[in-house]
mmCIF file of C-alpha atoms in Angstrom:
data_model
loop_
_atom_site.group_PDB
_atom_site.id
_atom_site.type_symbol
_atom_site.label_atom_id
_atom_site.label_comp_id
_atom_site.label_asym_id
_atom_site.label_seq_id
_atom_site.Cartn_x
_atom_site.Cartn_y
_atom_site.Cartn_z
ATOM 1 C CA MET A 2 -37.998 277.935 61.676
ATOM 2 C CA ASN A 3 -41.603 277.818 60.625
ATOM 3 C CA PRO A 4 -42.597 274.112 60.314
ATOM 4 C CA ARG A 5 -44.243 274.838 56.977
ATOM 5 C CA ASN A 6 -41.044 276.426 55.606
ATOM 6 C CA PHE A 7 -38.977 273.512 56.924
ATOM 7 C CA LEU A 8 -41.261 271.036 55.155
ATOM 8 C CA THR A 9 -41.021 273.023 51.920
ATOM 9 C CA ILE A 10 -37.218 273.078 52.062
ATOM 10 C CA ALA A 11 -37.105 269.356 52.834
ATOM 11 C CA MET A 12 -39.304 268.650 49.814
ATOM 12 C CA TYR A 13 -37.028 270.689 47.552
ATOM 13 C CA VAL A 14 -33.978 268.813 48.888
ATOM 14 C CA VAL A 15 -35.612 265.457 48.172
ATOM 15 C CA MET A 16 -36.656 266.591 44.681
ATOM 16 C CA ALA A 17 -33.121 267.803 43.936
ATOM 17 C CA TYR A 18 -31.694 264.487 45.122
ATOM 18 C CA LEU A 19 -34.076 262.489 42.920
ATOM 19 C CA ILE A 20 -33.334 264.673 39.892
ATOM 20 C CA ILE A 21 -29.581 264.202 40.367
ATOM 21 C CA ARG A 22 -30.035 260.424 40.724
ATOM 22 C CA MET A 23 -32.149 260.309 37.571
ATOM 23 C CA PHE A 24 -29.522 262.325 35.711
ATOM 24 C CA LEU A 25 -26.650 260.102 36.835
ATOM 25 C CA SER A 26 -28.660 256.970 36.091
ATOM 26 C CA SER A 27 -29.467 258.260 32.610
ATOM 27 C CA LYS A 28 -25.769 258.954 31.892
ATOM 28 C CA ARG A 29 -24.810 255.457 33.114
ATOM 29 C CA ASN A 30 -27.509 253.784 31.068
ATOM 30 C CA GLY A 31 -26.258 255.615 27.993
ATOM 31 C CA LYS A 32 -22.740 254.282 28.528
ATOM 32 C CA ASN A 33 -24.131 250.805 29.142
ATOM 33 C CA ARG A 34 -25.897 250.945 25.802
ATOM 34 C CA LEU A 35 -22.527 251.641 24.128
ATOM 35 C CA ILE A 36 -21.178 248.450 25.694
ATOM 36 C CA ILE A 37 -24.157 246.371 24.637
ATOM 37 C CA ASP A 38 -24.002 247.843 21.128
ATOM 38 C CA ALA A 39 -20.353 246.757 20.869
ATOM 39 C CA VAL A 40 -21.045 243.211 22.048
ATOM 40 C CA LYS A 41 -23.918 242.842 19.591
ATOM 41 C CA ASN A 42 -21.332 243.393 16.821
ATOM 42 C CA LEU A 43 -18.861 240.813 18.156
ATOM 43 C CA GLU A 44 -18.902 238.759 14.955
ATOM 44 C CA ASP A 45 -17.849 241.762 12.857
ATOM 45 C CA LYS A 46 -14.266 242.132 14.043
ATOM 46 C CA GLU A 47 -13.646 245.554 12.518
ATOM 47 C CA VAL A 48 -16.874 247.101 13.778
ATOM 48 C CA TYR A 49 -16.513 245.509 17.219
ATOM 49 C CA PHE A 50 -13.022 246.845 17.853
ATOM 50 C CA ALA A 51 -13.956 250.266 16.489
ATOM 51 C CA LYS A 52 -16.811 250.507 18.978
ATOM 52 C CA VAL A 53 -14.687 249.220 21.840
ATOM 53 C CA ASP A 54 -11.882 251.675 21.048
ATOM 54 C CA GLU A 55 -14.439 254.487 20.977
ATOM 55 C CA LEU A 56 -15.532 253.490 24.467
ATOM 56 C CA ILE A 57 -11.933 253.384 25.706
ATOM 57 C CA HIS A 58 -10.732 256.627 24.191
ATOM 58 C CA GLN A 59 -13.808 258.875 24.172
ATOM 59 C CA ILE A 60 -15.533 258.154 27.491
ATOM 60 C CA ASN A 61 -14.019 260.212 30.284
ATOM 61 C CA ASP A 62 -14.842 257.720 33.018
ATOM 62 C CA PRO A 63 -12.194 255.314 34.440
ATOM 63 C CA GLU A 64 -14.826 252.667 35.188
ATOM 64 C CA PHE A 65 -16.142 252.535 31.634
ATOM 65 C CA VAL A 66 -12.685 252.901 30.089
ATOM 66 C CA ASN A 67 -11.691 249.720 31.906
ATOM 67 C CA LYS A 68 -14.950 247.993 30.967
ATOM 68 C CA GLY A 69 -13.943 248.774 27.408
ATOM 69 C CA ILE A 70 -10.470 247.294 27.964
ATOM 70 C CA VAL A 71 -12.100 244.109 29.257
ATOM 71 C CA LEU A 72 -14.205 243.918 26.109
ATOM 72 C CA LYS A 73 -11.093 244.442 23.990
ATOM 73 C CA LEU A 74 -9.403 241.510 25.730
ATOM 74 C CA TRP A 75 -12.514 239.428 25.061
ATOM 75 C CA GLY A 76 -12.477 240.367 21.386
ATOM 76 C CA LEU A 77 -8.786 239.528 21.028
ATOM 77 C CA ALA A 78 -9.356 236.075 22.522
ATOM 78 C CA TYR A 79 -12.587 235.487 20.581
ATOM 79 C CA HIS A 80 -11.032 236.381 17.224
ATOM 80 C CA ASN A 81 -7.752 234.575 18.078
ATOM 81 C CA ASP A 82 -5.831 237.778 17.480
ATOM 82 C CA VAL A 83 -3.821 237.739 20.705
ATOM 83 C CA ASP A 84 -0.486 239.310 19.723
ATOM 84 C CA SER A 85 -1.345 242.428 21.748
ATOM 85 C CA PHE A 86 -3.206 240.592 24.534
ATOM 86 C CA GLU A 87 -0.562 241.083 27.245
ATOM 87 C CA GLU A 88 -0.004 244.705 26.235
ATOM 88 C CA VAL A 89 -3.709 245.459 26.539
ATOM 89 C CA LEU A 90 -3.973 243.474 29.782
ATOM 90 C CA ASN A 91 -1.219 245.636 31.297
ATOM 91 C CA THR A 92 -3.382 248.733 30.760
ATOM 92 C CA LEU A 93 -6.274 247.255 32.743
ATOM 93 C CA ASP A 94 -6.972 248.767 36.156
ATOM 94 C CA VAL A 95 -9.147 246.155 37.866
ATOM 95 C CA LYS A 96 -9.684 248.390 40.898
ATOM 96 C CA ALA A 97 -11.609 250.834 38.737
ATOM 97 C CA LEU A 98 -14.278 248.108 38.417
ATOM 98 C CA ILE A 99 -14.558 247.535 42.161
ATOM 99 C CA GLU A 100 -16.761 249.667 44.396
ATOM 100 C CA ASP A 101 -16.316 250.454 48.058
ATOM 101 C CA LYS A 102 -19.768 250.709 49.578
ATOM 102 C CA LYS A 103 -19.168 252.077 53.057
ATOM 103 C CA GLY A 104 -16.247 249.735 53.614
ATOM 104 C CA VAL A 105 -17.811 246.753 51.824
ATOM 105 C CA VAL A 106 -16.233 245.613 48.556
ATOM 106 C CA SER A 107 -18.732 245.255 45.715
ATOM 107 C CA ILE A 108 -18.540 244.290 42.034
ATOM 108 C CA ASP A 109 -22.301 244.094 41.505
ATOM 109 C CA ILE A 110 -22.639 246.817 38.868
ATOM 110 C CA ASN A 111 -19.587 245.475 37.006
ATOM 111 C CA GLU A 112 -20.135 241.768 37.424
ATOM 112 C CA ASP A 113 -20.390 241.487 33.646
ATOM 113 C CA SER A 114 -16.744 242.587 33.359
ATOM 114 C CA PHE A 115 -15.669 240.017 35.921
ATOM 115 C CA PHE A 116 -17.672 237.386 34.031
ATOM 116 C CA TYR A 117 -15.346 238.001 31.088
ATOM 117 C CA LEU A 118 -12.157 238.269 33.168
ATOM 118 C CA TYR A 119 -12.805 235.196 35.288
ATOM 119 C CA LEU A 120 -14.837 232.968 32.996
ATOM 120 C CA ALA A 121 -15.372 233.815 29.316
ATOM 121 C CA ILE A 122 -11.845 234.949 28.387
ATOM 122 C CA PRO A 123 -10.028 232.060 30.123
ATOM 123 C CA ASN A 124 -12.418 229.618 28.480
ATOM 124 C CA MET A 125 -11.731 231.053 25.049
ATOM 125 C CA LEU A 126 -7.971 231.176 25.591
ATOM 126 C CA HIS A 127 -8.028 227.512 26.572
ATOM 127 C CA HIS A 128 -10.103 226.725 23.496
ATOM 128 C CA ILE A 129 -7.644 228.389 21.113
ATOM 129 C CA GLY A 130 -4.680 226.694 22.785
ATOM 130 C CA ARG A 131 -3.293 229.759 24.556
ATOM 131 C CA ASP A 132 -3.128 228.487 28.097
ATOM 132 C CA ASP A 133 0.024 230.559 28.510
ATOM 133 C CA LEU A 134 -2.084 233.717 28.220
ATOM 134 C CA ARG A 135 -4.708 232.198 30.489
ATOM 135 C CA THR A 136 -1.947 231.850 33.087
ATOM 136 C CA VAL A 137 -0.918 235.486 32.556
ATOM 137 C CA LEU A 138 -4.528 236.609 33.065
ATOM 138 C CA ARG A 139 -4.903 234.411 36.128
ATOM 139 C CA THR A 140 -1.724 235.910 37.618
ATOM 140 C CA LYS A 141 -3.122 239.407 37.051
ATOM 141 C CA MET A 142 -6.430 238.529 38.717
ATOM 142 C CA SER A 143 -4.724 236.713 41.612
ATOM 143 C CA GLU A 144 -3.731 240.138 42.964
ATOM 144 C CA TYR A 145 -7.374 240.562 43.963
ATOM 145 C CA ASP A 146 -8.003 237.107 45.438
ATOM 146 C CA THR A 147 -8.245 238.403 48.990
ATOM 147 C CA LEU A 148 -10.220 241.514 48.094
ATOM 148 C CA LEU A 149 -12.749 239.514 46.062
ATOM 149 C CA ASP A 150 -12.933 236.523 48.350
ATOM 150 C CA LYS A 151 -16.242 234.612 48.139
ATOM 151 C CA GLN A 152 -17.242 236.152 44.823
ATOM 152 C CA MET A 153 -18.939 233.377 42.855
ATOM 153 C CA SER A 154 -17.271 234.324 39.570
ATOM 154 C CA LYS A 155 -13.816 234.107 41.173
ATOM 155 C CA GLU A 156 -14.518 230.710 42.751
ATOM 156 C CA LEU A 157 -15.915 229.326 39.529
ATOM 157 C CA SER A 158 -12.789 230.531 37.734
ATOM 158 C CA ALA A 159 -10.576 228.621 40.176
ATOM 159 C CA GLN A 160 -12.664 225.481 39.679
ATOM 160 C CA PHE A 161 -12.635 225.802 35.881
ATOM 161 C CA ASP A 162 -8.849 226.134 35.986
ATOM 162 C CA LYS A 163 -8.813 222.717 37.652
ATOM 163 C CA PHE A 164 -10.860 221.402 34.737
ATOM 164 C CA TYR A 165 -8.652 222.987 32.040
ATOM 165 C CA ASP A 166 -5.449 221.792 33.762
ATOM 166 C CA GLY A 167 -6.786 218.342 34.713
ATOM 167 C CA GLN A 168 -6.082 218.932 38.403
ATOM 168 C CA ASP A 169 -7.612 217.216 41.444
ATOM 169 C CA ASP A 170 -11.260 216.299 40.722
ATOM 170 C CA ARG A 171 -11.428 218.914 37.925
ATOM 171 C CA GLY A 172 -13.862 220.847 40.143
ATOM 172 C CA GLN A 173 -16.508 218.112 40.089
ATOM 173 C CA VAL A 174 -17.521 218.325 43.762
ATOM 174 C CA PHE A 175 -17.958 222.093 43.564
ATOM 175 C CA TYR A 176 -20.085 221.904 40.396
ATOM 176 C CA GLU A 177 -22.276 219.223 41.967
ATOM 177 C CA SER A 178 -22.777 221.360 45.069
ATOM 178 C CA LEU A 179 -23.629 224.389 42.953
ATOM 179 C CA MET A 180 -26.203 222.441 40.964
ATOM 180 C CA GLU A 181 -27.738 221.236 44.243
ATOM 181 C CA GLY A 182 -28.108 224.833 45.390
ATOM 182 C CA GLU A 183 -25.397 224.540 48.011
ATOM 183 C CA TYR A 184 -23.584 227.844 47.598
ATOM 184 C CA GLU A 185 -24.307 229.590 50.879
ATOM 185 C CA GLY A 186 -21.884 232.392 51.642
ATOM 186 C CA TYR A 187 -20.888 233.132 48.061
ATOM 187 C CA ILE A 188 -21.616 236.582 46.625
ATOM 188 C CA TYR A 189 -23.262 236.972 43.237
ATOM 189 C CA SER A 190 -25.844 238.930 41.343
ATOM 190 C CA LYS A 191 -29.245 237.246 41.301
ATOM 191 C CA THR A 192 -29.470 237.942 37.570
ATOM 192 C CA MET A 193 -26.169 236.092 37.018
ATOM 193 C CA ILE A 194 -26.589 232.979 39.128
ATOM 194 C CA SER A 195 -28.547 231.125 36.433
ATOM 195 C CA ILE A 196 -25.683 231.758 33.999
ATOM 196 C CA TYR A 197 -23.132 230.488 36.528
ATOM 197 C CA LYS A 198 -25.213 227.335 37.029
ATOM 198 C CA ASN A 199 -25.463 226.785 33.289
ATOM 199 C CA LEU A 200 -21.683 227.080 32.903
ATOM 200 C CA ALA A 201 -21.112 224.623 35.750
ATOM 201 C CA ASN A 202 -23.733 222.244 34.370
ATOM 202 C CA ALA A 203 -21.957 222.175 31.011
ATOM 203 C CA VAL A 204 -18.548 221.442 32.523
ATOM 204 C CA LEU A 205 -20.035 218.790 34.820
ATOM 205 C CA TYR A 206 -21.756 217.252 31.777
ATOM 206 C CA LYS A 207 -18.362 216.983 30.078
ATOM 207 C CA ILE A 208 -16.844 215.357 33.178
ATOM 208 C CA TYR A 209 -19.693 212.826 33.403
ATOM 209 C CA GLN A 210 -19.312 212.173 29.670
ATOM 210 C CA ASP A 211 -15.670 211.320 30.221
ATOM 211 C CA GLN A 212 -16.706 209.074 33.120
ATOM 212 C CA ALA A 213 -19.427 207.368 31.030
ATOM 213 C CA LYS A 214 -22.126 208.276 33.582
ATOM 214 C CA PHE A 215 -24.938 208.016 31.050
ATOM 215 C CA ASP A 216 -27.868 208.244 33.465
ATOM 216 C CA GLN A 217 -26.637 211.572 34.820
ATOM 217 C CA LEU A 218 -26.064 212.851 31.283
ATOM 218 C CA GLU A 219 -29.718 212.290 30.363
ATOM 219 C CA GLU A 220 -30.852 214.205 33.446
ATOM 220 C CA MET A 221 -28.580 217.159 32.660
ATOM 221 C CA LYS A 222 -29.175 217.272 28.926
ATOM 222 C CA PRO A 223 -32.369 219.401 28.847
ATOM 223 C CA MET A 224 -30.690 222.231 30.761
ATOM 224 C CA LEU A 225 -27.609 221.998 28.549
ATOM 225 C CA GLU A 226 -29.655 222.012 25.353
ATOM 226 C CA ASN A 227 -31.584 225.046 26.524
ATOM 227 C CA PHE A 228 -28.346 226.874 27.316
ATOM 228 C CA ASN A 229 -27.031 225.858 23.902
ATOM 229 C CA GLN A 230 -29.793 227.892 22.274
ATOM 230 C CA SER A 231 -28.088 231.137 23.348
ATOM 231 C CA ASN A 232 -24.933 232.465 21.711
ATOM 232 C CA VAL A 233 -23.144 232.606 25.066
ATOM 233 C CA GLY A 234 -24.119 229.036 25.822
ATOM 234 C CA ARG A 235 -23.390 227.729 22.352
ATOM 235 C CA ARG A 236 -19.833 229.078 22.497
ATOM 236 C CA TRP A 237 -19.291 227.555 25.944
ATOM 237 C CA VAL A 238 -20.648 224.159 24.867
ATOM 238 C CA ARG A 239 -18.577 224.227 21.677
ATOM 239 C CA ASN A 240 -15.412 225.144 23.563
ATOM 240 C CA LEU A 241 -15.916 222.092 25.774
ATOM 241 C CA ASP A 242 -16.142 219.874 22.661
ATOM 242 C CA ILE A 243 -19.639 218.708 23.569
ATOM 243 C CA GLN A 244 -21.791 217.534 20.672
ATOM 244 C CA LEU A 245 -25.560 217.828 20.995
ATOM 245 C CA ASP A 246 -28.363 216.800 18.659
ATOM 246 C CA SER A 247 -29.685 220.376 18.866
ATOM 247 C CA ASP A 248 -26.477 221.614 17.187
ATOM 248 C CA ASP A 249 -27.654 220.150 13.877
ATOM 249 C CA ASP A 250 -31.037 221.821 14.282
ATOM 250 C CA HIS A 251 -29.356 225.160 14.954
ATOM 251 C CA HIS A 252 -27.177 224.895 11.846
ATOM 252 C CA ASN A 253 -30.256 224.098 9.754
ATOM 253 C CA GLU A 254 -31.950 227.216 11.082
ATOM 254 C CA ASP A 255 -28.834 229.279 10.322
ATOM 255 C CA ASP A 256 -28.937 228.070 6.725
ATOM 256 C CA LYS A 257 -32.450 229.484 6.387
ATOM 257 C CA GLN A 258 -31.541 232.959 7.696
ATOM 258 C CA ASP A 259 -31.009 235.936 5.422
ATOM 259 C CA ASP A 260 -27.287 236.675 5.111
ATOM 260 C CA THR A 261 -28.051 240.384 4.940
ATOM 261 C CA GLN A 262 -29.464 240.444 8.468
ATOM 262 C CA GLU A 263 -28.174 243.419 10.464
ATOM 263 C CA PRO A 264 -26.271 242.701 13.710
ATOM 264 C CA SER A 265 -28.906 244.649 15.671
ATOM 265 C CA GLN A 266 -31.478 242.096 14.541
ATOM 266 C CA GLU A 267 -29.527 239.084 15.771
ATOM 267 C CA ASN A 268 -30.469 236.956 18.754
ATOM 268 C CA LEU A 269 -30.188 239.281 21.745
ATOM 269 C CA SER A 270 -29.131 236.379 23.963
ATOM 270 C CA GLU A 271 -25.653 237.457 22.873
ATOM 271 C CA THR A 272 -26.006 240.265 25.403
ATOM 272 C CA MET A 273 -27.804 238.383 28.166
ATOM 273 C CA VAL A 274 -24.797 238.787 30.433
ATOM 274 C CA LEU A 275 -24.840 242.554 29.927
ATOM 275 C CA GLU A 276 -28.561 243.198 30.317
ATOM 276 C CA LYS A 277 -28.091 242.980 34.086
ATOM 277 C CA LEU A 278 -26.183 246.274 34.001
ATOM 278 C CA THR A 279 -29.235 248.405 34.677
ATOM 279 C CA ASP A 280 -30.771 245.939 37.083
ATOM 280 C CA ALA A 281 -27.929 244.980 39.433
ATOM 281 C CA ASP A 282 -29.045 243.203 42.595
ATOM 282 C CA THR A 283 -26.224 241.508 44.471
ATOM 283 C CA LYS A 284 -26.671 239.602 47.687
ATOM 284 C CA GLU A 285 -24.962 237.043 49.879
ATOM 285 C CA ASP A 286 -26.945 233.892 49.342
ATOM 286 C CA THR A 287 -28.588 231.953 52.137
ATOM 287 C CA LYS A 288 -29.516 228.362 51.449
ATOM 288 C CA GLU A 289 -33.237 227.883 51.080
#
């Protein structure tokens, strides 16, 4: 074959590949926006569930159908409307959220869903006094313990269960190691690790509070107060029954806000967990 013709064909192949990738990426980003739009309406129960049900029933994509089911479980726990929780949980296909990248298991593009399954939903169920459902969810997720070994979200979930159930050291040693940067070998998205650290810092703060370790509390407080400024963080701190001076300041600011404010204008920190969807970058950490 003429070298010039070969080069031309190769260029067309590359161009076709890039166009297909752009098309697929565009479709995925569109579906991601539907998820983010639903989460931004979390406070409006009717609107939230309508948007989640639309995602479940109108998107012909098993991955995003199951992402929608995860969000429905989150909404049921958040709004303490859990009569159908087990029924919805039974429809969840966790494997649809797990990728096989040439023989390597990956949850990087769906780590937001596992954040809810492993961390946010159990925390909320514990907060509303439904540890029975937390156990049901944990049993469901335990089927994937081996497959998802060394995932940071899974390990944090196991440690938080110790905290909720008052077992062993309540996870204290693990949280301390995490805050010291000692998490070599665990798998996580670089855009999620700061959230994981903030969750661990809050739980460790509560443990130190119970132990009357006041010096440590003062050192940890700035990070906790900063996390408390986000909706995700504020819920987590509240669910741990931690009182901060900044809570009063936040309520004062809320009193000044216009009650007619549209959900789309609210603090976008509500979706900080989901913004990673179009920028997934998972790695196995090596200690610096």
